[in-house]
CSV table of C-alpha atoms (C1' of nucleotides) in Angstrom, one decimal:
chain,number,residue,atom,x,y,z
A,1,UNK,CA,-12.6,-11.8,17.0
A,2,UNK,CA,-9.7,-11.3,18.8
A,3,UNK,CA,-9.6,-11.1,22.4
A,4,UNK,CA,-11.5,-8.0,24.3
A,5,UNK,CA,-11.2,-7.8,27.3
A,6,UNK,CA,-14.9,-8.5,27.3
A,7,UNK,CA,-14.9,-4.2,26.6
A,8,UNK,CA,-16.8,-3.4,29.1
A,9,UNK,CA,-14.5,-4.5,31.5
A,10,UNK,CA,-12.0,-1.4,30.3
A,11,UNK,CA,-11.3,1.4,33.0
A,12,UNK,CA,-12.2,4.6,31.1
A,13,UNK,CA,-8.6,5.4,31.8
A,14,UNK,CA,-7.4,3.2,29.8
A,15,UNK,CA,-10.0,3.7,27.0
A,16,UNK,CA,-8.6,7.1,25.9
A,17,UNK,CA,-4.9,5.6,25.9
A,18,UNK,CA,-6.3,3.2,23.2
A,19,UNK,CA,-8.0,6.1,21.4
A,20,UNK,CA,-5.2,8.3,21.8
A,21,UNK,CA,-3.4,5.1,20.3
A,22,UNK,CA,-5.6,5.2,17.8
A,23,UNK,CA,-5.4,8.3,16.8
A,24,UNK,CA,-1.7,8.2,16.3
A,25,UNK,CA,-1.3,5.2,14.2
A,26,UNK,CA,-4.0,6.7,11.3
A,27,UNK,CA,-1.4,9.8,11.4
A,28,UNK,CA,1.3,7.8,11.2
A,29,UNK,CA,0.1,5.4,9.2
A,30,UNK,CA,-0.9,7.5,6.8
A,31,UNK,CA,2.3,9.1,6.4
A,32,UNK,CA,4.4,6.1,6.3
A,33,UNK,CA,2.9,3.1,6.0
A,34,UNK,CA,1.3,0.3,8.6
A,35,UNK,CA,4.5,-2.5,7.3
A,36,UNK,CA,6.6,1.4,7.5
A,37,UNK,CA,5.8,2.9,10.7
A,38,UNK,CA,7.5,1.1,13.3
A,39,UNK,CA,5.3,1.1,17.3
A,40,UNK,CA,7.6,2.8,18.3
A,41,UNK,CA,6.7,5.8,16.1
A,42,UNK,CA,3.2,5.5,16.6
A,43,UNK,CA,3.7,5.6,20.4
A,44,UNK,CA,5.6,8.3,20.7
A,45,UNK,CA,2.7,11.1,18.1
A,46,UNK,CA,0.4,9.7,21.4
A,47,UNK,CA,2.7,10.5,24.0
A,48,UNK,CA,3.3,6.7,24.7
A,49,UNK,CA,6.1,5.0,25.3
A,50,UNK,CA,6.2,0.7,23.6
A,51,UNK,CA,5.2,0.1,27.9
A,52,UNK,CA,1.7,1.9,27.3
A,53,UNK,CA,1.0,-0.1,23.4
A,54,UNK,CA,2.3,-3.8,24.9
A,55,UNK,CA,-0.6,-2.8,28.1
A,56,UNK,CA,-3.2,-2.0,25.4
A,57,UNK,CA,-2.1,-4.1,22.0
A,58,UNK,CA,-0.2,-7.8,21.4
A,59,UNK,CA,1.4,-6.3,18.5
A,60,UNK,CA,0.9,-4.5,15.4
A,61,UNK,CA,-1.3,-5.9,13.4
A,62,UNK,CA,-4.2,-5.8,16.7
A,63,UNK,CA,-3.5,-2.5,16.6
A,64,UNK,CA,-3.7,-2.4,12.7
A,65,UNK,CA,-7.5,-4.1,12.8
A,66,UNK,CA,-8.7,-2.0,16.0
A,67,UNK,CA,-7.8,0.5,13.2
A,68,UNK,CA,-9.5,-0.5,10.5
A,69,UNK,CA,-13.2,-1.4,12.6
A,70,UNK,CA,-12.9,1.3,14.1
A,71,UNK,CA,-12.1,4.0,10.5
A,72,UNK,CA,-15.0,1.6,9.2
A,73,UNK,CA,-17.6,2.0,11.7
A,74,UNK,CA,-16.8,5.3,11.3
A,75,UNK,CA,-17.4,6.8,8.4
A,76,UNK,CA,-20.8,4.2,8.5
A,77,UNK,CA,-21.6,6.7,10.1
A,78,UNK,CA,-20.6,9.7,8.8
A,79,UNK,CA,-22.6,8.0,5.2
A,80,UNK,CA,-25.7,7.3,7.8
A,81,UNK,CA,-25.7,11.7,9.3
A,82,UNK,CA,-24.8,13.0,6.2
A,83,UNK,CA,-28.0,11.0,4.3
A,84,UNK,CA,-30.1,12.3,7.2
A,85,UNK,CA,-28.9,16.0,6.3
A,86,UNK,CA,-30.2,15.6,2.7
A,87,UNK,CA,-32.7,18.5,2.3
A,88,UNK,CA,-35.6,17.3,0.0
A,89,UNK,CA,-36.4,20.8,-0.6
A,90,UNK,CA,-33.1,21.2,-2.4
A,91,UNK,CA,-33.0,17.5,-4.3
A,92,UNK,CA,-35.5,19.7,-6.8
A,93,UNK,CA,-32.8,21.4,-8.5
A,94,UNK,CA,-30.1,19.6,-10.4
A,95,UNK,CA,-27.8,21.0,-9.5
A,96,UNK,CA,-29.2,20.4,-5.4
A,97,UNK,CA,-30.0,16.7,-6.0
A,98,UNK,CA,-26.2,16.1,-7.9
A,99,UNK,CA,-24.8,18.0,-4.9
A,100,UNK,CA,-26.9,15.7,-2.7
A,101,UNK,CA,-25.5,13.1,-4.0
A,102,UNK,CA,-22.0,14.0,-4.3
A,103,UNK,CA,-20.9,15.1,-0.6
A,104,UNK,CA,-23.3,10.9,0.2
A,105,UNK,CA,-21.1,8.9,-2.3
A,106,UNK,CA,-18.1,10.6,-1.0
A,107,UNK,CA,-19.4,9.1,2.5
A,108,UNK,CA,-18.9,12.3,3.9
A,109,UNK,CA,-19.0,15.0,1.1
A,110,UNK,CA,-15.3,18.0,0.8
A,111,UNK,CA,-14.1,17.4,4.8
A,112,UNK,CA,-11.2,18.4,2.2
A,113,UNK,CA,-8.7,18.9,5.2
A,114,UNK,CA,-8.3,15.2,6.6
A,115,UNK,CA,-9.3,14.2,2.7
A,116,UNK,CA,-5.7,13.4,1.4
A,117,UNK,CA,-4.7,10.8,5.1
A,118,UNK,CA,-8.9,9.6,3.9
A,119,UNK,CA,-7.8,8.2,0.3
A,120,UNK,CA,-4.5,6.3,1.7
A,121,UNK,CA,-5.0,5.3,4.5
A,122,UNK,CA,-8.1,3.2,2.5
A,123,UNK,CA,-5.4,2.0,-0.3
A,124,UNK,CA,-3.6,0.8,2.7
A,125,UNK,CA,-6.6,-1.2,4.5
A,126,UNK,CA,-7.1,-2.2,-0.2
A,127,UNK,CA,-3.5,-3.4,-0.1
A,128,UNK,CA,-3.3,-5.2,3.1
A,129,UNK,CA,-6.4,-7.4,3.2
A,130,UNK,CA,-5.4,-8.1,-1.0
A,131,UNK,CA,-2.8,-10.2,1.2
A,132,UNK,CA,-4.5,-10.9,4.4
A,133,UNK,CA,-7.3,-13.6,4.4
A,134,UNK,CA,-9.1,-11.7,7.2
A,135,UNK,CA,-8.3,-8.3,6.9
A,136,UNK,CA,-10.4,-9.1,4.0
A,137,UNK,CA,-13.2,-10.3,5.7
A,138,UNK,CA,-13.1,-7.5,7.3
A,139,UNK,CA,-13.1,-5.0,4.9
A,140,UNK,CA,-15.3,-6.2,2.2
A,141,UNK,CA,-18.8,-6.5,4.7
A,142,UNK,CA,-17.7,-2.1,5.7
A,143,UNK,CA,-17.7,-1.7,1.8
A,144,UNK,CA,-20.9,-4.0,1.7
A,145,UNK,CA,-22.5,-2.2,4.6
A,146,UNK,CA,-21.9,1.3,3.2
A,147,UNK,CA,-22.7,0.2,-0.3
A,148,UNK,CA,-25.7,-1.1,0.6
A,149,UNK,CA,-27.3,2.1,3.0
A,150,UNK,CA,-26.2,4.3,-0.5
A,151,UNK,CA,-28.8,1.4,-3.5
A,152,UNK,CA,-31.2,2.4,0.4
A,153,UNK,CA,-30.4,5.8,0.3
A,154,UNK,CA,-30.2,6.5,-3.7
A,155,UNK,CA,-33.7,3.8,-4.6
A,156,UNK,CA,-35.7,6.5,-1.7
A,157,UNK,CA,-33.9,9.8,-3.1
A,158,UNK,CA,-35.0,8.9,-7.5
A,159,UNK,CA,-39.2,7.5,-6.2
A,160,UNK,CA,-39.6,11.0,-4.7
A,161,UNK,CA,-38.8,12.4,-7.6
A,162,UNK,CA,-40.5,10.6,-10.1
A,163,UNK,CA,-36.9,9.5,-11.3
A,164,UNK,CA,-35.7,5.6,-11.4
A,165,UNK,CA,-31.4,5.1,-12.5
A,166,UNK,CA,-30.9,3.3,-16.4
A,167,UNK,CA,-29.2,0.6,-14.9
A,168,UNK,CA,-29.6,-1.5,-12.1
A,169,UNK,CA,-29.3,0.9,-8.4
A,170,UNK,CA,-27.0,-1.7,-6.9
A,171,UNK,CA,-24.9,-1.7,-10.4
A,172,UNK,CA,-25.1,2.1,-10.6
A,173,UNK,CA,-24.1,2.6,-7.1
A,174,UNK,CA,-20.7,0.4,-7.4
A,175,UNK,CA,-19.8,3.4,-10.6
A,176,UNK,CA,-20.7,5.8,-9.0
A,177,UNK,CA,-18.4,5.0,-6.5
A,178,UNK,CA,-16.1,3.3,-8.5
A,179,UNK,CA,-15.9,6.8,-10.4
A,180,UNK,CA,-15.1,8.6,-7.3
A,181,UNK,CA,-12.4,6.4,-6.8
A,182,UNK,CA,-10.5,6.6,-9.4
A,183,UNK,CA,-11.1,10.4,-9.5
A,184,UNK,CA,-10.5,11.5,-6.3
A,185,UNK,CA,-6.4,9.5,-6.4
A,186,UNK,CA,-5.8,10.9,-9.5
A,187,UNK,CA,-7.2,14.1,-8.8
A,188,UNK,CA,-5.2,13.6,-4.7
A,189,UNK,CA,-1.6,12.3,-7.1
A,190,UNK,CA,-1.5,16.2,-8.8
A,191,UNK,CA,-3.3,14.0,-13.0
A,192,UNK,CA,-3.8,17.0,-15.2
A,193,UNK,CA,-6.7,17.2,-16.9
A,194,UNK,CA,-10.6,16.4,-16.5
A,195,UNK,CA,-10.5,13.3,-14.3
A,196,UNK,CA,-11.7,14.9,-11.2
A,197,UNK,CA,-14.3,13.2,-8.9
A,198,UNK,CA,-17.2,16.4,-8.8
A,199,UNK,CA,-17.0,16.5,-12.5
A,200,UNK,CA,-17.1,12.2,-12.7
A,201,UNK,CA,-19.3,12.0,-10.6
A,202,UNK,CA,-21.5,15.1,-12.8
A,203,UNK,CA,-21.8,13.6,-16.3
A,204,UNK,CA,-22.0,9.7,-14.7
A,205,UNK,CA,-25.6,10.8,-13.2
A,206,UNK,CA,-26.5,12.6,-16.4
A,207,UNK,CA,-26.3,9.3,-18.6
A,208,UNK,CA,-27.3,7.5,-15.9
A,209,UNK,CA,-30.7,9.0,-15.5
A,210,UNK,CA,-30.7,10.9,-18.9
A,211,UNK,CA,-33.4,8.4,-20.6
A,212,UNK,CA,-35.4,8.2,-17.5
A,213,UNK,CA,-38.6,8.7,-17.1
A,214,UNK,CA,-40.5,12.6,-17.1
A,215,UNK,CA,-42.3,13.4,-13.6
B,1,UNK,CA,16.8,11.2,-14.2
B,2,UNK,CA,18.6,9.1,-10.9
B,3,UNK,CA,22.4,8.3,-12.7
B,4,UNK,CA,22.4,5.7,-14.8
B,5,UNK,CA,25.8,4.7,-15.8
B,6,UNK,CA,24.9,5.1,-19.6
B,7,UNK,CA,22.8,2.0,-20.6
B,8,UNK,CA,25.0,1.7,-23.0
B,9,UNK,CA,28.0,0.9,-20.7
B,10,UNK,CA,26.3,-2.1,-19.2
B,11,UNK,CA,27.6,-4.5,-20.1
B,12,UNK,CA,25.0,-8.1,-21.3
B,13,UNK,CA,26.0,-9.9,-18.2
B,14,UNK,CA,24.9,-7.3,-15.8
B,15,UNK,CA,21.8,-6.3,-17.5
B,16,UNK,CA,21.3,-10.6,-17.0
B,17,UNK,CA,21.4,-10.2,-13.7
B,18,UNK,CA,19.3,-6.7,-13.1
B,19,UNK,CA,16.9,-8.1,-15.0
B,20,UNK,CA,16.5,-10.7,-13.0
B,21,UNK,CA,16.9,-8.6,-9.9
B,22,UNK,CA,13.9,-7.1,-10.9
B,23,UNK,CA,11.7,-9.8,-11.7
B,24,UNK,CA,12.5,-10.9,-8.0
B,25,UNK,CA,11.7,-7.4,-6.7
B,26,UNK,CA,8.4,-8.3,-8.9
B,27,UNK,CA,7.1,-10.3,-6.9
B,28,UNK,CA,8.4,-10.6,-3.6
B,29,UNK,CA,7.2,-7.0,-3.9
B,30,UNK,CA,4.2,-7.8,-4.9
B,31,UNK,CA,3.9,-10.1,-1.6
B,32,UNK,CA,4.9,-8.7,1.1
B,33,UNK,CA,4.9,-5.1,0.3
B,34,UNK,CA,7.3,-2.9,-1.0
B,35,UNK,CA,8.5,-1.6,3.0
B,36,UNK,CA,8.0,-4.9,4.1
B,37,UNK,CA,10.2,-6.1,1.6
B,38,UNK,CA,14.5,-6.5,2.4
B,39,UNK,CA,16.4,-6.2,0.4
B,40,UNK,CA,17.9,-9.8,0.9
B,41,UNK,CA,14.7,-11.4,0.2
B,42,UNK,CA,14.9,-9.6,-3.3
B,43,UNK,CA,18.3,-10.8,-3.4
B,44,UNK,CA,17.6,-14.8,-2.6
B,45,UNK,CA,14.6,-14.7,-4.5
B,46,UNK,CA,16.9,-13.7,-7.4
B,47,UNK,CA,19.0,-16.1,-6.8
B,48,UNK,CA,22.0,-14.4,-6.4
B,49,UNK,CA,23.8,-11.9,-2.5
B,50,UNK,CA,23.4,-9.0,-1.2
B,51,UNK,CA,26.6,-8.0,-3.1
B,52,UNK,CA,25.5,-8.2,-6.6
B,53,UNK,CA,22.8,-5.8,-5.4
B,54,UNK,CA,24.7,-2.7,-4.0
B,55,UNK,CA,27.3,-3.1,-7.4
B,56,UNK,CA,23.2,-2.9,-9.5
B,57,UNK,CA,21.0,-0.2,-7.6
B,58,UNK,CA,22.0,2.6,-4.5
B,59,UNK,CA,19.5,1.1,-2.4
B,60,UNK,CA,15.5,-0.7,-2.6
B,61,UNK,CA,13.9,3.0,-3.5
B,62,UNK,CA,16.0,3.2,-6.9
B,63,UNK,CA,15.3,-1.0,-7.2
B,64,UNK,CA,12.0,0.4,-6.8
B,65,UNK,CA,11.6,3.6,-9.1
B,66,UNK,CA,13.4,0.4,-12.1
B,67,UNK,CA,10.8,-0.7,-11.3
B,68,UNK,CA,7.7,1.0,-12.2
B,69,UNK,CA,10.0,2.0,-15.2
B,70,UNK,CA,9.8,-0.8,-16.4
B,71,UNK,CA,6.5,-1.8,-15.1
B,72,UNK,CA,4.3,1.5,-17.0
B,73,UNK,CA,6.8,0.6,-20.1
B,74,UNK,CA,6.1,-2.6,-20.7
B,75,UNK,CA,2.1,-2.4,-19.8
B,76,UNK,CA,2.1,0.6,-22.7
B,77,UNK,CA,3.9,-2.5,-25.3
B,78,UNK,CA,1.0,-4.5,-23.7
B,79,UNK,CA,-1.4,-1.3,-24.0
B,80,UNK,CA,-0.2,-0.9,-27.8
B,81,UNK,CA,0.7,-5.1,-28.6
B,82,UNK,CA,-3.4,-6.3,-27.4
B,83,UNK,CA,-5.0,-2.4,-29.8
B,84,UNK,CA,-3.2,-4.6,-32.8
B,85,UNK,CA,-4.1,-7.3,-32.1
B,86,UNK,CA,-8.2,-5.8,-32.6
B,87,UNK,CA,-9.8,-8.1,-35.6
B,88,UNK,CA,-12.1,-5.3,-37.6
B,89,UNK,CA,-14.4,-8.1,-38.6
B,90,UNK,CA,-15.4,-9.2,-35.0
B,91,UNK,CA,-16.4,-5.4,-33.6
B,92,UNK,CA,-19.4,-6.1,-36.3
B,93,UNK,CA,-22.0,-7.9,-33.0
B,94,UNK,CA,-21.9,-6.1,-29.8
B,95,UNK,CA,-20.5,-9.1,-28.6
B,96,UNK,CA,-17.1,-8.2,-30.1
B,97,UNK,CA,-16.9,-4.8,-30.0
B,98,UNK,CA,-17.6,-5.5,-26.0
B,99,UNK,CA,-14.9,-8.3,-26.2
B,100,UNK,CA,-12.0,-6.2,-28.1
B,101,UNK,CA,-13.5,-3.2,-25.3
B,102,UNK,CA,-12.3,-4.8,-22.3
B,103,UNK,CA,-9.3,-7.1,-23.3
B,104,UNK,CA,-8.4,-3.2,-24.1
B,105,UNK,CA,-9.0,-1.9,-21.3
B,106,UNK,CA,-7.2,-4.3,-19.1
B,107,UNK,CA,-3.9,-3.8,-20.6
B,108,UNK,CA,-4.1,-7.0,-21.2
B,109,UNK,CA,-7.1,-8.9,-21.3
B,110,UNK,CA,-7.6,-11.6,-19.1
B,111,UNK,CA,-4.4,-12.8,-18.3
B,112,UNK,CA,-5.9,-14.1,-15.0
B,113,UNK,CA,-2.7,-15.9,-13.5
B,114,UNK,CA,-0.8,-12.6,-12.7
B,115,UNK,CA,-4.3,-10.5,-12.1
B,116,UNK,CA,-3.4,-10.7,-8.1
B,117,UNK,CA,0.1,-9.3,-8.8
B,118,UNK,CA,-0.5,-6.3,-10.6
B,119,UNK,CA,-3.4,-5.0,-8.9
B,120,UNK,CA,-0.7,-5.2,-5.8
B,121,UNK,CA,1.8,-3.7,-7.4
B,122,UNK,CA,-0.4,-0.8,-9.4
B,123,UNK,CA,-2.0,-0.4,-5.7
B,124,UNK,CA,2.1,0.0,-3.6
B,125,UNK,CA,2.2,2.3,-6.3
B,126,UNK,CA,-0.4,4.9,-6.7
B,127,UNK,CA,0.5,4.7,-2.5
B,128,UNK,CA,4.5,5.5,-3.1
B,129,UNK,CA,3.1,8.0,-4.8
B,130,UNK,CA,0.9,9.7,-3.6
B,131,UNK,CA,3.9,9.7,-0.8
B,132,UNK,CA,6.8,11.1,-3.2
B,133,UNK,CA,6.0,13.8,-5.7
B,134,UNK,CA,9.3,12.5,-7.6
B,135,UNK,CA,6.9,9.3,-8.0
B,136,UNK,CA,4.1,10.7,-8.1
B,137,UNK,CA,4.9,12.6,-11.2
B,138,UNK,CA,6.8,9.1,-12.0
B,139,UNK,CA,3.3,7.6,-11.9
B,140,UNK,CA,1.2,10.2,-13.4
B,141,UNK,CA,3.0,9.8,-16.9
B,142,UNK,CA,2.9,6.6,-17.1
B,143,UNK,CA,-1.3,6.8,-16.7
B,144,UNK,CA,-1.6,9.9,-18.5
B,145,UNK,CA,-0.4,7.7,-21.3
B,146,UNK,CA,-1.6,5.7,-21.9
B,147,UNK,CA,-4.9,7.3,-20.9
B,148,UNK,CA,-4.5,9.0,-24.1
B,149,UNK,CA,-3.4,6.0,-26.1
B,150,UNK,CA,-6.9,4.7,-24.8
B,151,UNK,CA,-8.8,7.9,-26.2
B,152,UNK,CA,-7.3,7.9,-29.1
B,153,UNK,CA,-8.1,3.6,-29.9
B,154,UNK,CA,-12.2,4.1,-28.7
B,155,UNK,CA,-12.5,7.4,-31.0
B,156,UNK,CA,-10.9,5.0,-34.0
B,157,UNK,CA,-12.2,2.2,-32.9
B,158,UNK,CA,-16.5,4.1,-32.9
B,159,UNK,CA,-15.7,6.3,-36.3
B,160,UNK,CA,-15.2,2.8,-37.6
B,161,UNK,CA,-17.9,1.6,-36.8
B,162,UNK,CA,-20.3,4.9,-36.8
B,163,UNK,CA,-20.7,5.9,-33.4
B,164,UNK,CA,-20.1,7.5,-30.9
B,165,UNK,CA,-20.1,7.9,-26.9
B,166,UNK,CA,-23.2,9.9,-24.8
B,167,UNK,CA,-20.5,11.4,-23.1
B,168,UNK,CA,-16.5,13.3,-24.6
B,169,UNK,CA,-14.0,10.6,-25.2
B,170,UNK,CA,-11.7,11.5,-22.4
B,171,UNK,CA,-14.2,11.3,-20.1
B,172,UNK,CA,-15.1,8.3,-21.2
B,173,UNK,CA,-11.8,6.3,-20.6
B,174,UNK,CA,-12.0,7.7,-17.5
B,175,UNK,CA,-15.0,6.1,-16.7
B,176,UNK,CA,-14.4,3.0,-18.3
B,177,UNK,CA,-10.8,2.8,-16.7
B,178,UNK,CA,-12.0,3.3,-13.0
B,179,UNK,CA,-15.2,0.8,-13.3
B,180,UNK,CA,-12.6,-1.6,-14.4
B,181,UNK,CA,-9.9,-0.9,-11.4
B,182,UNK,CA,-12.3,-1.1,-9.2
B,183,UNK,CA,-14.2,-4.0,-10.1
B,184,UNK,CA,-11.1,-5.7,-10.0
B,185,UNK,CA,-10.4,-5.2,-6.7
B,186,UNK,CA,-13.4,-6.1,-5.7
B,187,UNK,CA,-13.6,-9.3,-7.3
B,188,UNK,CA,-10.5,-9.7,-6.1
B,189,UNK,CA,-11.1,-9.4,-2.0
B,190,UNK,CA,-13.8,-12.0,-2.9
B,191,UNK,CA,-17.0,-9.2,-2.4
B,192,UNK,CA,-20.2,-10.6,-3.2
B,193,UNK,CA,-22.7,-9.1,-5.2
B,194,UNK,CA,-22.6,-8.0,-9.6
B,195,UNK,CA,-19.2,-5.7,-9.2
B,196,UNK,CA,-17.0,-7.8,-11.3
B,197,UNK,CA,-15.7,-6.0,-14.2
B,198,UNK,CA,-16.6,-7.8,-16.9
B,199,UNK,CA,-19.8,-6.2,-15.7
B,200,UNK,CA,-19.1,-3.3,-14.9
B,201,UNK,CA,-17.8,-2.7,-18.2
B,202,UNK,CA,-19.7,-3.7,-20.4
B,203,UNK,CA,-23.1,-2.5,-18.8
B,204,UNK,CA,-21.0,1.0,-19.3
B,205,UNK,CA,-20.1,0.8,-22.4
B,206,UNK,CA,-24.0,-0.1,-22.5
B,207,UNK,CA,-24.9,3.5,-21.1
B,208,UNK,CA,-22.3,5.4,-22.9
B,209,UNK,CA,-23.5,4.3,-27.0
B,210,UNK,CA,-26.8,4.3,-25.6
B,211,UNK,CA,-28.5,7.8,-27.2
B,212,UNK,CA,-25.4,7.1,-29.8
B,213,UNK,CA,-27.0,7.6,-33.9
B,214,UNK,CA,-27.0,4.6,-35.9
B,215,UNK,CA,-24.5,4.0,-38.2
C,1,DT,C1',-3.6,7.8,55.9
C,2,DG,C1',-2.2,3.6,54.8
C,3,DT,C1',-2.6,0.5,51.4
C,4,DA,C1',-3.7,-2.5,47.4
C,5,DT,C1',-3.9,-2.0,41.9
C,6,DC,C1',-4.1,-0.3,38.1
C,7,DG,C1',-1.2,1.6,33.8
C,8,DG,C1',2.4,2.9,32.6
C,9,DA,C1',7.5,3.7,32.1
C,10,DT,C1',12.1,2.2,32.5
C,11,DA,C1',15.7,-1.5,31.2
C,12,DC,C1',17.9,-4.3,28.8
C,13,DG,C1',18.6,-8.2,25.8
C,14,DT,C1',17.8,-10.5,21.4
C,15,DT,C1',17.0,-10.3,16.4
C,16,DG,C1',17.8,-8.6,10.9
C,17,DA,C1',18.2,-5.9,8.3
C,18,DT,C1',21.0,-2.7,5.9
C,19,DG,C1',26.1,-0.5,4.5
C,20,DC,C1',30.7,-1.4,3.1
C,21,DA,C1',35.3,-3.6,3.1
C,22,DT,C1',37.8,-7.0,0.9
C,23,DC,C1',38.1,-11.6,-1.5
C,24,DG,C1',37.6,-15.5,-5.3
C,25,DG,C1',36.5,-16.7,-9.5
C,26,DA,C1',35.0,-16.4,-14.2
C,27,DT,C1',35.0,-14.1,-18.8
C,28,DA,C1',37.9,-11.5,-22.5
C,29,DC,C1',42.1,-10.4,-24.7
C,30,DA,C1',46.9,-10.9,-25.4
D,1,DT,C1',48.1,-20.0,-21.3
D,2,DG,C1',49.1,-15.9,-19.0
D,3,DT,C1',47.2,-12.0,-17.1
D,4,DA,C1',43.8,-7.9,-15.7
D,5,DT,C1',39.3,-6.7,-15.5
D,6,DC,C1',34.6,-6.8,-13.5
D,7,DC,C1',31.1,-8.7,-11.0
D,8,DG,C1',28.9,-10.9,-8.1
D,9,DA,C1',30.2,-13.5,-3.1
D,10,DT,C1',31.6,-13.3,2.0
D,11,DG,C1',32.3,-11.5,6.1
D,12,DC,C1',31.9,-7.9,9.9
D,13,DA,C1',30.0,-4.0,12.1
D,14,DT,C1',26.6,-1.0,13.0
D,15,DC,C1',22.1,0.2,14.7
D,16,DA,C1',17.3,0.4,15.1
D,17,DA,C1',13.4,-1.7,16.6
D,18,DC,C1',11.1,-6.0,19.0
D,19,DG,C1',9.0,-7.4,23.4
D,20,DT,C1',10.2,-8.7,28.1
D,21,DA,C1',11.0,-8.8,33.4
D,22,DT,C1',11.1,-5.1,36.4
D,23,DC,C1',10.0,-0.9,37.9
D,24,DC,C1',7.1,3.5,39.8
D,25,DG,C1',3.5,6.5,40.3
D,26,DA,C1',-1.3,7.5,40.4
D,27,DT,C1',-5.5,6.9,41.3
D,28,DA,C1',-9.1,4.0,44.5
D,29,DC,C1',-11.2,1.9,48.8
D,30,DA,C1',-10.8,0.5,53.1
DNA sequence: TGTATCGGATACGTTGATGCATCGGATACA
DNA sequence: TGTATCCGATGCATCAACGTATCCGATACA
């Protein structure tokens, strides 16, 4: 999209500083917000000065876009990895089935340490997307890839078990993702009550498979 | 919470400028982001200079908190109003029931013009809450009030119809709110597919009332 | 070992937001 | 109509972030 120096033409050293700047950007953006963070702060966190930054990126916006693309690629890969790691044998028990489903829906399961940052950055992405059509297009494209992957996987898994959701699979995925995100956010904000992602997901799975024909 | 000049001790004139500043803050914050917006920009939008601002608020943060409190109060009032406006007669038909439920869940139904700003500001609130425990406490408190109201209302309505959700009412409310928000955000971001709030809500209602005992 | 190129550091001028100290006009009350 | 008070406007000094132009050291290659 933006003019990238023919990606192959980037020296290894250059590539490493880029990565370090992106890593730092993730931390600093999550901590202070994309708008609130200064380029200087990102550079400092990465152990560089602004000279290095302007040598690698044109602006904070370009840095942000590069970061978002990288994160979405990473999480799609994580999803595919955790899908590949599903143990078909464990699916027979309801608990195993729910666990697999949860780990798949969360994209990467309870990697609890980074959960907060991940959630915050997702909110930042959505917020920026609300204001910039270009960001919105990239963001929704990534979300759609994730959604498509989940649809395929769930269809396959349920077929294998001889089950069916009581609603269209695509709708089921949307509901599952919505419930998971809402629950996660509420939990991270310290909300009381029972709106925690695991609980919501389990209830939802029960409801969505309730009237399904037995194997 | 913060030192407010004994609310009664605010002259009507002063009160009006405060309101105008809050109105402007809503617009500007939604447009440029809380962090991205300058105090100057808010003042300009309100038709004042910074002198007026510093005479009424101590900082941008205090303005933000005042705005968040006001918005949450307003939306709770809207919710109670739309609850009061439910026509019991229309609840008999499935469509009427769903319509009532949707308008109640959305807090104020399809007031479509301001929907985008409302959604953006909610994201801003959540994001700021993620970073500041004080903001988080106020935000979740407001959310819990809304949730409690919905729980009461839905229980009452369903009882009147001789229906029951197939899951705990509190869980049902969480699922409905989650689905609505997720759908709304996706729709506003221009996502393709069927993840639109109305559709999700209707499916969810069907699922949640499917196995309910008939009247 | 000499040299050219690349990558990051340094230094500088510019801009825009901030907070305050002070001023001026309008409103209320005698 | 005169006067006091309140409230918002104006002017100013400060500061942080920005972007660029230039410099220096390291690596690659002859």
